[in-house]
Coordinates of C-alpha atoms in Angstrom, one line a residue:
Chain A
M1133 CA -15.7 -52.5 -26.3
K1134 CA -12.7 -53.8 -24.6
I1135 CA -9.3 -51.7 -25.0
T1136 CA -6.2 -53.6 -25.6
D1137 CA -2.4 -53.3 -24.8
E1138 CA -1.8 -52.0 -28.1
T1139 CA -4.5 -49.1 -27.5
V1140 CA -3.3 -48.3 -24.4
R1141 CA 0.1 -47.9 -25.8
H1142 CA -1.0 -45.6 -28.7
V1143 CA -2.7 -43.4 -26.1
A1144 CA 0.1 -43.3 -23.9
K1145 CA 2.3 -42.2 -26.9
L1146 CA 0.0 -39.3 -27.5
A1147 CA 0.5 -38.1 -24.1
R1148 CA 3.9 -38.5 -23.8
L1149 CA 4.2 -41.4 -21.6
W1150 CA 6.4 -44.2 -21.5
L1151 CA 5.0 -47.4 -19.7
H1152 CA 7.1 -50.3 -18.5
P1153 CA 5.6 -53.4 -19.4
Q1154 CA 4.5 -54.3 -15.9
E1155 CA 2.7 -51.1 -15.5
L1156 CA 1.2 -51.8 -18.8
S1157 CA -0.1 -55.1 -17.9
Q1158 CA -1.6 -53.6 -14.4
L1159 CA -3.2 -50.7 -16.4
V1160 CA -5.4 -52.5 -18.9
P1161 CA -7.9 -54.5 -16.9
Q1162 CA -8.2 -51.3 -14.3
L1163 CA -8.8 -48.9 -17.6
N1164 CA -11.4 -51.7 -19.0
D1165 CA -13.2 -51.7 -15.5
I1166 CA -13.2 -47.8 -15.5
L1167 CA -14.4 -47.5 -19.0
E1168 CA -17.1 -50.1 -18.3
Y1169 CA -18.6 -48.1 -15.6
A1170 CA -18.2 -44.8 -17.3
A1171 CA -20.3 -46.8 -20.3
T1172 CA -23.2 -46.4 -18.2
L1173 CA -23.4 -42.9 -19.5
Q1174 CA -24.2 -44.8 -23.0
S1175 CA -27.5 -45.9 -21.8
V1176 CA -29.1 -42.7 -21.2
S1177 CA -30.7 -41.0 -24.1
L1178 CA -28.9 -37.5 -24.2
D1179 CA -29.9 -35.9 -27.5
G1180 CA -30.3 -32.5 -27.7
V1181 CA -29.0 -31.8 -24.3
E1182 CA -26.4 -29.0 -24.5
P1183 CA -22.9 -29.9 -23.3
T1184 CA -21.7 -28.0 -20.1
S1185 CA -18.1 -27.4 -20.0
H1186 CA -18.2 -24.8 -17.1
P1187 CA -20.4 -24.5 -14.1
F1188 CA -21.8 -21.0 -14.7
H1189 CA -22.4 -18.7 -17.6
E1190 CA -18.9 -17.3 -18.7
V1191 CA -18.3 -14.4 -20.5
N1192 CA -15.1 -13.7 -22.6
V1193 CA -12.7 -11.4 -19.7
V1194 CA -10.5 -8.8 -21.5
R1195 CA -8.4 -6.2 -20.2
P1196 CA -6.2 -3.4 -21.4
D1197 CA -2.7 -4.7 -22.9
V1198 CA -0.4 -2.5 -20.8
P1199 CA 3.0 -4.0 -19.9
R1200 CA 3.8 -4.6 -16.2
E1201 CA 6.4 -6.0 -14.3
S1202 CA 6.9 -9.8 -14.6
L1203 CA 9.6 -12.2 -13.4
S1204 CA 13.0 -11.5 -14.4
R1205 CA 14.6 -13.9 -16.8
E1206 CA 17.0 -15.0 -13.9
E1207 CA 14.2 -15.9 -11.7
A1208 CA 12.3 -17.5 -14.6
L1209 CA 15.3 -19.9 -15.0
R1210 CA 15.8 -20.5 -11.5
N1211 CA 13.7 -23.9 -12.0
A1212 CA 15.0 -24.9 -15.1
P1213 CA 16.7 -28.3 -15.2
E1214 CA 19.1 -26.9 -17.4
A1215 CA 19.9 -23.1 -18.6
D1216 CA 22.3 -21.4 -20.8
Q1217 CA 23.2 -18.0 -21.5
G1218 CA 19.8 -16.8 -20.6
M1219 CA 17.9 -19.8 -22.0
V1220 CA 16.6 -23.4 -21.5
R1221 CA 18.6 -25.9 -23.0
V1222 CA 17.1 -29.1 -24.4
P1223 CA 18.3 -32.3 -26.1
A1224 CA 18.2 -32.1 -30.2
V1225 CA 15.1 -31.5 -31.4
L1226 CA 15.7 -32.9 -34.3
E1227 CA 16.9 -36.8 -34.5
G1228 CA 19.8 -37.9 -35.7
G1229 CA 21.8 -34.8 -34.9
G1230 CA 22.9 -34.0 -38.8
G1231 CA 20.3 -31.4 -39.2
A1232 CA 17.1 -31.4 -41.3
Chain B
M67 CA -5.1 -25.5 27.1
S68 CA -8.0 -26.9 25.3
T69 CA -7.7 -26.6 21.2
P70 CA -8.0 -23.3 20.0
T71 CA -10.3 -22.3 17.4
V72 CA -9.3 -19.1 15.0
K73 CA -12.1 -17.1 16.8
G74 CA -10.6 -17.9 20.2
I75 CA -7.0 -17.1 18.9
L76 CA -8.3 -14.0 17.6
Q77 CA -9.7 -12.9 20.9
S78 CA -7.0 -13.7 23.0
I79 CA -4.5 -11.8 21.3
A80 CA -6.8 -8.8 20.6
A81 CA -7.0 -8.8 24.4
G82 CA -3.5 -8.6 24.8
E83 CA -3.4 -12.3 26.6
T84 CA -1.1 -14.0 23.9
T85 CA 1.0 -12.8 21.2
A86 CA 1.4 -14.4 17.6
R87 CA 4.5 -15.8 18.9
D88 CA 2.9 -17.8 21.3
W89 CA 0.1 -19.4 18.8
V90 CA 2.9 -20.2 16.4
E91 CA 5.3 -21.9 19.0
Q92 CA 2.7 -23.9 20.0
S93 CA 1.5 -25.1 16.7
L94 CA 5.1 -26.1 15.9
R95 CA 5.7 -27.8 19.4
A96 CA 2.3 -30.0 18.4
I97 CA 4.1 -30.5 15.1
R98 CA 7.2 -31.7 16.7
E99 CA 5.7 -33.7 19.0
V100 CA 2.9 -35.5 16.7
D101 CA 3.9 -35.1 13.2
G102 CA 6.6 -38.1 13.2
R103 CA 3.4 -40.4 13.1
L104 CA 0.7 -38.4 11.9
K105 CA 3.2 -37.1 8.5
A106 CA 0.5 -34.8 7.9
F107 CA 3.4 -32.2 6.9
L108 CA 5.8 -32.4 3.8
L109 CA 7.6 -29.0 4.8
V110 CA 7.5 -27.2 8.0
D111 CA 9.5 -23.9 8.2
E112 CA 9.8 -23.1 11.7
E113 CA 12.4 -20.0 11.2
Q114 CA 10.2 -18.2 9.1
A115 CA 6.8 -19.3 10.8
L116 CA 8.3 -17.5 14.0
A117 CA 10.1 -14.6 11.9
A118 CA 6.4 -13.7 10.4
A119 CA 5.0 -14.0 14.2
D120 CA 7.3 -11.8 15.3
R121 CA 7.1 -9.0 12.4
I122 CA 3.1 -9.3 13.1
D123 CA 3.6 -8.9 17.0
R124 CA 5.6 -5.8 16.6
A125 CA 4.0 -3.9 13.7
K126 CA 1.2 -1.7 14.5
M127 CA -0.1 -2.3 10.7
Y128 CA -1.4 -5.7 11.5
Q129 CA -3.4 -4.6 14.7
N130 CA -6.6 -4.7 13.0
A131 CA -5.8 -7.5 10.6
P132 CA -8.6 -10.1 10.6
L133 CA -6.3 -13.4 11.0
R134 CA -3.8 -11.7 13.0
G135 CA -1.4 -14.2 14.4
V136 CA -3.3 -17.2 13.7
P137 CA -1.0 -20.3 12.3
Y138 CA -2.1 -22.2 9.4
A139 CA -1.0 -24.9 6.8
A140 CA -1.6 -24.9 3.3
K141 CA -1.9 -28.2 0.9
D142 CA 1.1 -28.6 -1.0
N143 CA -0.4 -27.7 -4.5
I144 CA -0.8 -24.2 -3.6
V145 CA 2.5 -22.6 -4.6
T146 CA 4.3 -20.6 -2.1
R147 CA 7.0 -18.0 -3.2
G148 CA 10.7 -19.3 -2.3
V149 CA 9.0 -22.4 -0.1
R150 CA 9.3 -25.8 -2.3
T151 CA 5.8 -26.8 -3.2
T152 CA 5.5 -30.2 -4.8
A153 CA 2.0 -31.4 -5.5
A154 CA 3.1 -34.3 -3.4
S155 CA 4.5 -35.6 -7.2
R156 CA 8.4 -36.8 -8.0
I157 CA 8.1 -34.4 -11.1
L158 CA 7.7 -31.4 -9.1
E159 CA 10.4 -32.8 -6.2
N160 CA 12.4 -29.4 -6.2
Y161 CA 10.3 -27.1 -7.7
I162 CA 10.6 -23.6 -5.6
P163 CA 7.9 -21.4 -6.9
P164 CA 9.0 -17.9 -8.1
Y165 CA 5.1 -16.3 -6.8
N166 CA 2.5 -16.9 -4.2
A167 CA -0.9 -18.3 -4.9
T168 CA -3.5 -15.2 -4.6
V169 CA -4.8 -17.2 -1.1
I170 CA -1.4 -17.1 0.5
D171 CA -1.1 -13.3 -0.5
K172 CA -4.5 -12.5 1.0
L173 CA -3.7 -14.9 3.9
Q174 CA -0.5 -12.9 4.4
Q175 CA -2.3 -9.6 4.6
A176 CA -4.8 -10.7 6.9
A177 CA -1.6 -11.6 9.2
A178 CA -2.1 -15.3 9.4
V179 CA 1.3 -17.3 9.9
M180 CA 1.6 -20.3 7.6
V181 CA 3.9 -23.0 9.6
G182 CA 4.1 -25.5 6.5
K183 CA 2.6 -27.3 3.5
T184 CA 0.6 -30.6 4.1
N185 CA 0.6 -34.3 2.1
M186 CA -2.2 -34.9 -0.6
D187 CA -2.6 -37.1 -3.2
E188 CA -0.1 -36.9 -6.1
F189 CA -1.7 -33.6 -8.0
A190 CA -5.1 -34.1 -5.8
M191 CA -5.7 -37.3 -7.7
G192 CA -7.2 -39.7 -5.2
S193 CA -9.5 -40.1 -2.1
S194 CA -7.1 -41.5 0.6
T195 CA -3.8 -39.2 0.3
E196 CA -2.0 -42.7 -0.4
T197 CA -0.9 -41.5 -4.0
S198 CA 1.4 -39.3 -2.4
A199 CA 4.8 -40.0 -3.7
F200 CA 6.5 -38.9 -0.4
Q201 CA 4.8 -40.3 2.6
K202 CA 1.5 -41.9 3.7
T203 CA -0.4 -39.5 6.1
A204 CA -2.3 -41.4 9.3
N205 CA -6.1 -40.9 10.5
P206 CA -5.8 -38.9 13.9
Y207 CA -8.6 -41.3 14.9
G208 CA -6.9 -44.3 13.9
E209 CA -3.1 -44.9 12.8
D210 CA -4.3 -47.8 10.2
R211 CA -6.7 -45.6 8.6
V212 CA -6.8 -43.2 5.6
P213 CA -7.1 -39.4 6.5
G214 CA -9.0 -39.3 3.2
G215 CA -8.2 -37.2 0.0
S216 CA -6.9 -35.8 -1.4
S217 CA -6.4 -33.0 1.2
G218 CA -5.8 -35.4 3.9
G219 CA -2.6 -33.4 5.2
S220 CA -4.4 -30.6 5.6
A221 CA -7.5 -32.2 7.3
A222 CA -5.0 -34.4 9.4
A223 CA -3.2 -31.4 10.9
V224 CA -6.5 -29.9 11.9
A225 CA -8.4 -32.7 13.4
A226 CA -5.1 -33.5 15.4
G227 CA -4.9 -30.1 16.8
L228 CA -1.7 -29.0 15.1
V229 CA -3.1 -25.9 13.4
P230 CA -6.4 -24.2 13.7
F231 CA -7.1 -23.8 10.2
A232 CA -5.7 -25.2 6.7
L233 CA -6.2 -25.0 3.1
G234 CA -7.3 -27.7 0.8
S235 CA -8.8 -28.2 -2.7
D236 CA -11.6 -29.7 -3.8
T237 CA -12.4 -31.4 -7.2
G238 CA -14.4 -33.8 -6.5
G239 CA -14.8 -33.7 -2.7
S240 CA -11.0 -33.2 -1.7
I241 CA -12.2 -31.3 1.1
R242 CA -15.1 -32.4 2.1
Q243 CA -14.4 -36.2 2.4
P244 CA -11.1 -35.9 4.6
A245 CA -13.0 -33.3 6.8
A246 CA -15.8 -36.3 7.3
F247 CA -13.0 -38.8 7.7
T248 CA -11.0 -36.6 10.1
G249 CA -13.9 -35.1 12.2
C250 CA -13.2 -31.4 11.0
F251 CA -15.6 -28.8 9.2
G252 CA -14.6 -28.4 5.6
L253 CA -15.7 -26.2 2.8
K254 CA -15.8 -26.0 -0.5
P255 CA -16.8 -22.4 -1.7
T256 CA -18.8 -22.1 -4.9
Y257 CA -16.6 -22.4 -8.1
G258 CA -15.3 -19.0 -8.8
R259 CA -15.7 -17.6 -5.3
V260 CA -11.9 -18.0 -4.5
S261 CA -9.1 -17.4 -7.0
R262 CA -7.4 -20.3 -8.2
Y263 CA -4.3 -18.4 -9.3
G264 CA -1.1 -20.5 -8.0
L265 CA -3.4 -23.6 -7.3
I266 CA -1.5 -26.2 -9.5
A267 CA -4.1 -27.1 -11.7
F268 CA -6.0 -30.6 -11.8
A269 CA -9.4 -30.3 -13.6
S270 CA -9.8 -26.6 -13.9
S271 CA -13.8 -26.5 -14.3
L272 CA -13.9 -28.2 -11.0
D273 CA -11.2 -27.2 -8.7
Q274 CA -11.6 -25.0 -5.6
I275 CA -9.7 -23.9 -2.6
G276 CA -11.2 -23.9 0.5
P277 CA -10.8 -24.2 4.5
F278 CA -10.7 -26.8 6.9
T279 CA -11.3 -25.7 10.2
R280 CA -13.2 -26.8 13.6
T281 CA -16.1 -24.7 13.2
A282 CA -18.3 -23.4 10.9
E283 CA -17.8 -19.9 12.3
D284 CA -14.0 -20.6 12.0
A285 CA -14.6 -21.2 8.3
A286 CA -16.5 -18.0 7.8
L287 CA -13.5 -15.8 8.9
V288 CA -11.0 -17.8 6.6
L289 CA -13.4 -17.4 3.8
N290 CA -13.8 -13.7 4.4
A291 CA -10.1 -13.3 4.0
I292 CA -9.5 -15.4 1.2
C293 CA -12.6 -15.0 -1.5
G294 CA -13.2 -12.5 -4.0
H295 CA -12.6 -11.8 -7.4
D296 CA -9.0 -11.8 -8.7
P297 CA -7.7 -10.2 -12.1
L298 CA -5.1 -12.9 -12.2
D299 CA -7.9 -15.7 -12.4
S300 CA -10.3 -14.8 -15.0
T301 CA -12.7 -17.4 -13.6
S302 CA -13.0 -16.1 -10.3
S303 CA -16.6 -14.2 -9.4
R304 CA -17.4 -10.8 -9.5
E305 CA -20.5 -11.8 -7.2
P306 CA -20.8 -9.5 -4.0
V307 CA -18.9 -10.7 -1.0
P308 CA -20.8 -10.6 2.2
N309 CA -19.2 -11.0 5.6
F310 CA -20.0 -14.8 6.0
A311 CA -19.7 -14.6 9.7
D312 CA -22.4 -12.0 10.0
G313 CA -25.8 -13.6 10.9
I314 CA -24.2 -16.8 11.1
D315 CA -26.1 -17.7 14.4
R316 CA -29.3 -16.8 13.1
G317 CA -30.7 -20.3 13.6
V318 CA -32.7 -22.4 11.2
K319 CA -36.1 -21.5 11.8
G320 CA -37.9 -21.6 8.5
V321 CA -34.7 -22.7 6.4
R322 CA -35.8 -25.5 4.0
V323 CA -33.7 -28.6 4.3
G324 CA -33.7 -31.0 1.3
I325 CA -33.3 -34.4 1.6
V326 CA -32.9 -36.8 -1.6
R327 CA -35.6 -39.3 -2.6
H328 CA -34.0 -42.2 -3.9
L329 CA -30.4 -41.3 -2.8
P330 CA -28.0 -44.1 -4.3
E331 CA -27.3 -45.9 -1.2
E332 CA -25.4 -49.0 -2.3
G333 CA -22.2 -48.6 0.1
L334 CA -23.8 -46.4 2.4
E335 CA -22.9 -48.0 6.0
P336 CA -25.9 -48.2 8.3
G337 CA -24.0 -46.2 11.3
V338 CA -23.2 -43.5 8.6
K339 CA -26.7 -43.3 7.6
A340 CA -28.0 -43.2 11.4
A341 CA -25.6 -40.4 12.3
V342 CA -26.8 -38.3 9.4
N343 CA -30.1 -39.0 9.8
R344 CA -30.1 -38.1 13.3
A345 CA -28.4 -34.9 12.4
I346 CA -31.3 -34.0 10.0
Q347 CA -33.8 -34.6 12.7
Q348 CA -32.0 -32.4 15.4
L349 CA -32.1 -29.6 12.3
E350 CA -35.9 -30.2 12.0
A351 CA -36.3 -29.8 15.9
E352 CA -34.4 -26.5 15.8
G353 CA -37.3 -25.6 13.4
A354 CA -35.8 -26.6 9.9
E355 CA -38.3 -27.5 7.5
V356 CA -37.6 -31.1 6.1
V357 CA -38.5 -31.4 2.3
E358 CA -37.8 -34.3 0.0
I359 CA -36.2 -33.7 -3.3
E360 CA -35.1 -35.5 -6.1
L361 CA -31.6 -35.6 -8.1
P362 CA -32.6 -38.0 -11.0
H363 CA -29.3 -38.2 -12.2
M364 CA -27.0 -38.5 -9.3
E365 CA -26.0 -42.3 -10.2
Y366 CA -24.3 -41.0 -13.2
A367 CA -22.0 -38.4 -11.3
V368 CA -18.9 -40.7 -10.9
A369 CA -19.0 -41.7 -14.4
T370 CA -19.3 -38.5 -15.9
Y371 CA -16.8 -37.1 -13.2
Y372 CA -14.3 -39.7 -14.0
L373 CA -14.4 -38.5 -17.8
I374 CA -14.4 -35.0 -17.3
A375 CA -11.6 -34.5 -14.6
P376 CA -9.1 -36.9 -16.3
A377 CA -9.9 -35.1 -19.7
E378 CA -8.9 -31.7 -18.0
A379 CA -6.2 -33.1 -16.3
S380 CA -4.5 -34.6 -19.4
S381 CA -4.6 -31.1 -20.9
N382 CA -3.3 -29.9 -17.6
L383 CA -0.3 -32.0 -17.0
A384 CA 0.7 -31.5 -20.2
R385 CA 3.0 -28.6 -18.9
Y386 CA 5.2 -31.0 -17.2
D387 CA 7.8 -31.9 -19.9
G388 CA 11.1 -31.2 -18.2
V389 CA 11.7 -28.3 -20.2
R390 CA 11.3 -25.0 -18.0
Y391 CA 10.7 -26.6 -14.6
G392 CA 10.3 -29.6 -12.6
R393 CA 12.0 -33.2 -13.1
R394 CA 14.1 -34.0 -16.0
A395 CA 15.4 -37.2 -17.1
E396 CA 18.6 -37.8 -19.4
A397 CA 17.7 -38.7 -22.7
S398 CA 19.6 -38.2 -26.0
S399 CA 16.6 -36.7 -28.0
L400 CA 13.5 -34.3 -26.9
L401 CA 10.8 -37.0 -27.4
E402 CA 12.7 -39.5 -25.5
M403 CA 13.2 -36.5 -22.8
Y404 CA 9.5 -35.8 -22.6
E405 CA 8.3 -39.5 -22.0
R406 CA 11.4 -40.6 -19.9
S407 CA 11.0 -37.7 -17.3
R408 CA 6.8 -37.5 -17.3
S409 CA 7.1 -41.6 -16.7
E410 CA 9.8 -41.4 -13.8
G411 CA 7.9 -38.1 -12.4
F412 CA 4.5 -39.3 -12.4
G413 CA 2.9 -42.1 -10.2
M414 CA 0.5 -44.6 -11.5
E415 CA -2.8 -43.1 -10.5
V416 CA -1.7 -39.8 -12.2
K417 CA -0.6 -41.9 -15.1
R418 CA -3.9 -43.8 -15.3
R419 CA -6.0 -40.5 -15.0
I420 CA -3.6 -39.0 -17.8
I421 CA -4.6 -42.1 -20.1
I422 CA -8.3 -42.2 -19.6
G423 CA -8.4 -38.5 -20.3
T424 CA -6.5 -38.7 -23.2
Y425 CA -8.5 -42.0 -24.7
A426 CA -11.9 -39.5 -23.6
L427 CA -10.4 -37.1 -25.7
S428 CA -9.2 -38.7 -28.5
S429 CA -10.5 -39.0 -32.0
G430 CA -13.2 -41.4 -32.5
Y431 CA -14.1 -41.8 -28.6
Y432 CA -14.8 -38.1 -27.9
D433 CA -18.4 -38.4 -28.7
A434 CA -18.9 -41.6 -26.8
Y435 CA -17.1 -40.4 -23.7
Y436 CA -16.2 -36.7 -23.3
K437 CA -19.1 -35.1 -24.9
R438 CA -21.6 -37.5 -23.3
A439 CA -20.1 -36.6 -20.0
Q440 CA -20.4 -33.0 -20.5
Q441 CA -24.0 -33.5 -21.6
M442 CA -25.0 -35.3 -18.4
R443 CA -23.3 -32.6 -16.5
T444 CA -25.9 -30.6 -17.8
L445 CA -28.4 -32.7 -16.7
I446 CA -27.2 -32.8 -13.1
R447 CA -26.7 -29.2 -13.1
Q448 CA -30.4 -28.8 -13.8
D449 CA -31.3 -31.3 -11.2
Y450 CA -29.6 -29.0 -8.8
E451 CA -31.3 -25.8 -10.3
R452 CA -34.7 -27.7 -9.8
A453 CA -34.1 -29.1 -6.5
F454 CA -33.4 -25.4 -5.1
E455 CA -36.6 -24.2 -6.0
A456 CA -38.3 -26.3 -3.2
C457 CA -35.4 -26.1 -0.4
D458 CA -32.2 -24.1 0.5
V459 CA -29.8 -26.4 1.4
I460 CA -29.5 -30.4 0.6
A461 CA -28.2 -32.4 3.3
M462 CA -26.9 -35.8 3.0
P463 CA -23.8 -38.0 3.7
T464 CA -20.5 -36.7 3.0
A465 CA -19.0 -40.1 2.2
P466 CA -20.6 -43.7 2.0
T467 CA -18.0 -45.0 5.0
T468 CA -16.0 -43.9 7.7
A469 CA -12.2 -43.7 7.0
F470 CA -11.0 -47.0 5.3
K471 CA -7.8 -49.0 6.2
L472 CA -4.6 -47.6 4.6
G473 CA -4.1 -49.9 1.7
E474 CA -7.6 -51.2 1.4
K475 CA -8.6 -49.7 -1.8
L476 CA -5.1 -48.7 -3.3
D477 CA -5.5 -51.6 -5.8
N478 CA -8.7 -51.4 -6.9
P479 CA -9.1 -47.5 -8.5
L480 CA -12.6 -48.1 -9.4
Q481 CA -13.6 -48.9 -5.6
M482 CA -11.9 -45.7 -4.4
Y483 CA -13.6 -43.5 -7.0
L484 CA -17.0 -44.9 -6.0
N485 CA -16.6 -43.7 -2.5
D486 CA -16.9 -40.1 -4.0
I487 CA -20.6 -40.8 -5.3
Y488 CA -21.9 -37.9 -2.5
T489 CA -19.3 -35.3 -3.2
I490 CA -19.0 -35.1 -6.9
P491 CA -22.2 -33.6 -8.2
A492 CA -21.5 -30.5 -6.4
N493 CA -18.4 -29.7 -8.2
L494 CA -19.9 -31.0 -11.4
A495 CA -22.4 -28.2 -10.8
G496 CA -20.1 -25.5 -9.1
L497 CA -22.3 -25.6 -6.1
P498 CA -20.9 -24.6 -2.5
G499 CA -20.6 -27.7 0.0
A500 CA -19.3 -28.3 3.5
S501 CA -18.8 -31.2 5.8
V502 CA -19.8 -31.2 9.4
P503 CA -18.8 -33.6 11.9
C504 CA -22.2 -35.3 12.8
G505 CA -21.2 -38.4 15.4
F506 CA -18.8 -41.2 15.4
V507 CA -19.1 -45.1 14.1
D508 CA -16.4 -47.4 16.0
G509 CA -14.2 -44.5 17.2
L510 CA -14.5 -42.9 13.6
P511 CA -15.6 -39.7 12.6
V512 CA -19.0 -38.9 10.6
G513 CA -19.5 -36.1 8.1
L514 CA -23.1 -34.6 7.3
Q515 CA -22.7 -32.8 4.0
L516 CA -24.8 -29.6 3.4
I517 CA -24.8 -28.6 -0.3
G518 CA -26.0 -24.9 -1.3
R519 CA -27.5 -22.6 -3.9
P520 CA -24.4 -20.9 -5.7
F521 CA -22.6 -18.0 -3.9
D522 CA -24.9 -18.9 -0.9
E523 CA -22.3 -20.3 1.3
A524 CA -23.7 -17.8 4.1
T525 CA -27.0 -20.0 4.5
L526 CA -24.5 -23.2 4.5
L527 CA -22.5 -21.9 7.2
R528 CA -25.3 -20.8 9.1
V529 CA -27.3 -24.2 9.2
A530 CA -24.0 -25.9 10.0
H531 CA -23.3 -23.7 13.0
A532 CA -26.9 -24.3 14.1
Y533 CA -26.3 -27.8 14.0
E534 CA -22.8 -27.4 16.0
Q535 CA -24.7 -25.7 18.7
V536 CA -27.2 -28.7 19.3
R537 CA -24.8 -32.0 18.6
D538 CA -24.3 -33.8 21.6
F539 CA -22.6 -37.1 20.7
A540 CA -19.6 -38.2 22.6
W541 CA -16.5 -36.8 21.0
P542 CA -13.4 -38.9 21.4
K543 CA -9.9 -37.9 21.6
P544 CA -7.8 -38.6 18.5
V545 CA -5.4 -41.3 19.4
L546 CA -2.8 -39.0 17.4
G547 CA -2.9 -35.3 18.3
V548 CA -2.9 -32.7 20.7
A549 CA -6.7 -31.9 20.1
E550 CA -9.3 -31.9 22.9

């Protein structure tokens, strides 16, 4: 199954990526090549095989919930592109600016 | 002065012949001399390195530190407090981490001295270090050749003799393949052997930190210092940690070396195959028992990996949104800010993988792609479990070719991915793997790959060390570098 410009644009949107039309025309054939190659997995019978999400048997890890020292607010904000009054500042969350 | 090993530096400092400052100065001098053309480093901090060396020379508490005074470099996806860490991405161009990765803290405690951060493929996505947003690193054995990737800067720095060891990370071969391409020793420890805390995540179920060195014994010394359980990484293992240098020279008598019957050989260069076969024969002559094993699902490893790794990456890289750190683009709404920041900040390979991963995880395709890949991962893991009933280590080439030319595969991502055929399976199965230089073809290094049982790095290192003692090919001097 071939993927189209439209599929890639949709997936990019899901991934919060904006693609330049030039990037899109480069990506579509490359992604088709890669997915066609990945489709070799469709030819193998995998019925009843347990999926592996992790190389070794994993157990849940817990620890006592004890407060400990962490980064200061100042340190935590040092890499923020924009900070204001000890908080991260971002553009308007709701479009239109007129409130909900 | 011939190129020093970690062991040699430790002995010399312990004997009072040299100081930490001498070695750090020598490393900085070599970097100044060579790195303008090699471009292995993204950042060199001379002042901090010299200050650290002086501290180590002065303070008594470091006298018995296991890596006292040894200079090293760290791949730029390992965070360093107060020292810019970019993962070779525009999106982190100005990121100054407020904390250290556990491995950096451990090396500090061991009294090693970091001299700088090395170039890599952006977010470790690549096999040539060419997807770095900042520069292309050359191969010390051919200026027009790639150093491999993604840890190409670390590999080149060690191979050129700029530092005696460097840290890299390996998600699908990113330590072993550049080690093979540049003629140094590279070790990917068992998944969980080394803490990933502070390693900028690419694919969390595959990523593992490990060393580049000149010898297997040096790798054992570095692994001793960086491994072990870390409460800050819940996937780090509680397996007992041996001294990896102990017994490394016990030889290979009786060790069963598995070779793969029906190894996928498409694209395998005859010169590479010959060098690897000769290395295996030499191990046999030393008393190893060579046995044939089967890895029937190996041919599906690349397809499996290039679904699982991008799927995990698409999730891990969601954090780069321009809000709390990293690049932020001008925008009038939050959604536009996310999209613009990510589009300006990520390079093409990263975008490609985020899109593949998002696609493989999206509803309607999940079962066909992601789930099937996870099921195949089970079969690949089981192949190895079965193989290790008959052998103690598995030997095969690290990569099907020697270092290819800069630019050669950049426009053909699938060809680039297929180069990882021999290294990927160990990551899918979580196994330790090493690459040992085993010859040169047309002036370019070849690597012998050894894969071991989970948490049995000791046997890997022992076999590699035994081979190093008997290898007899002519080792040319690098074109770029001070190594001898």
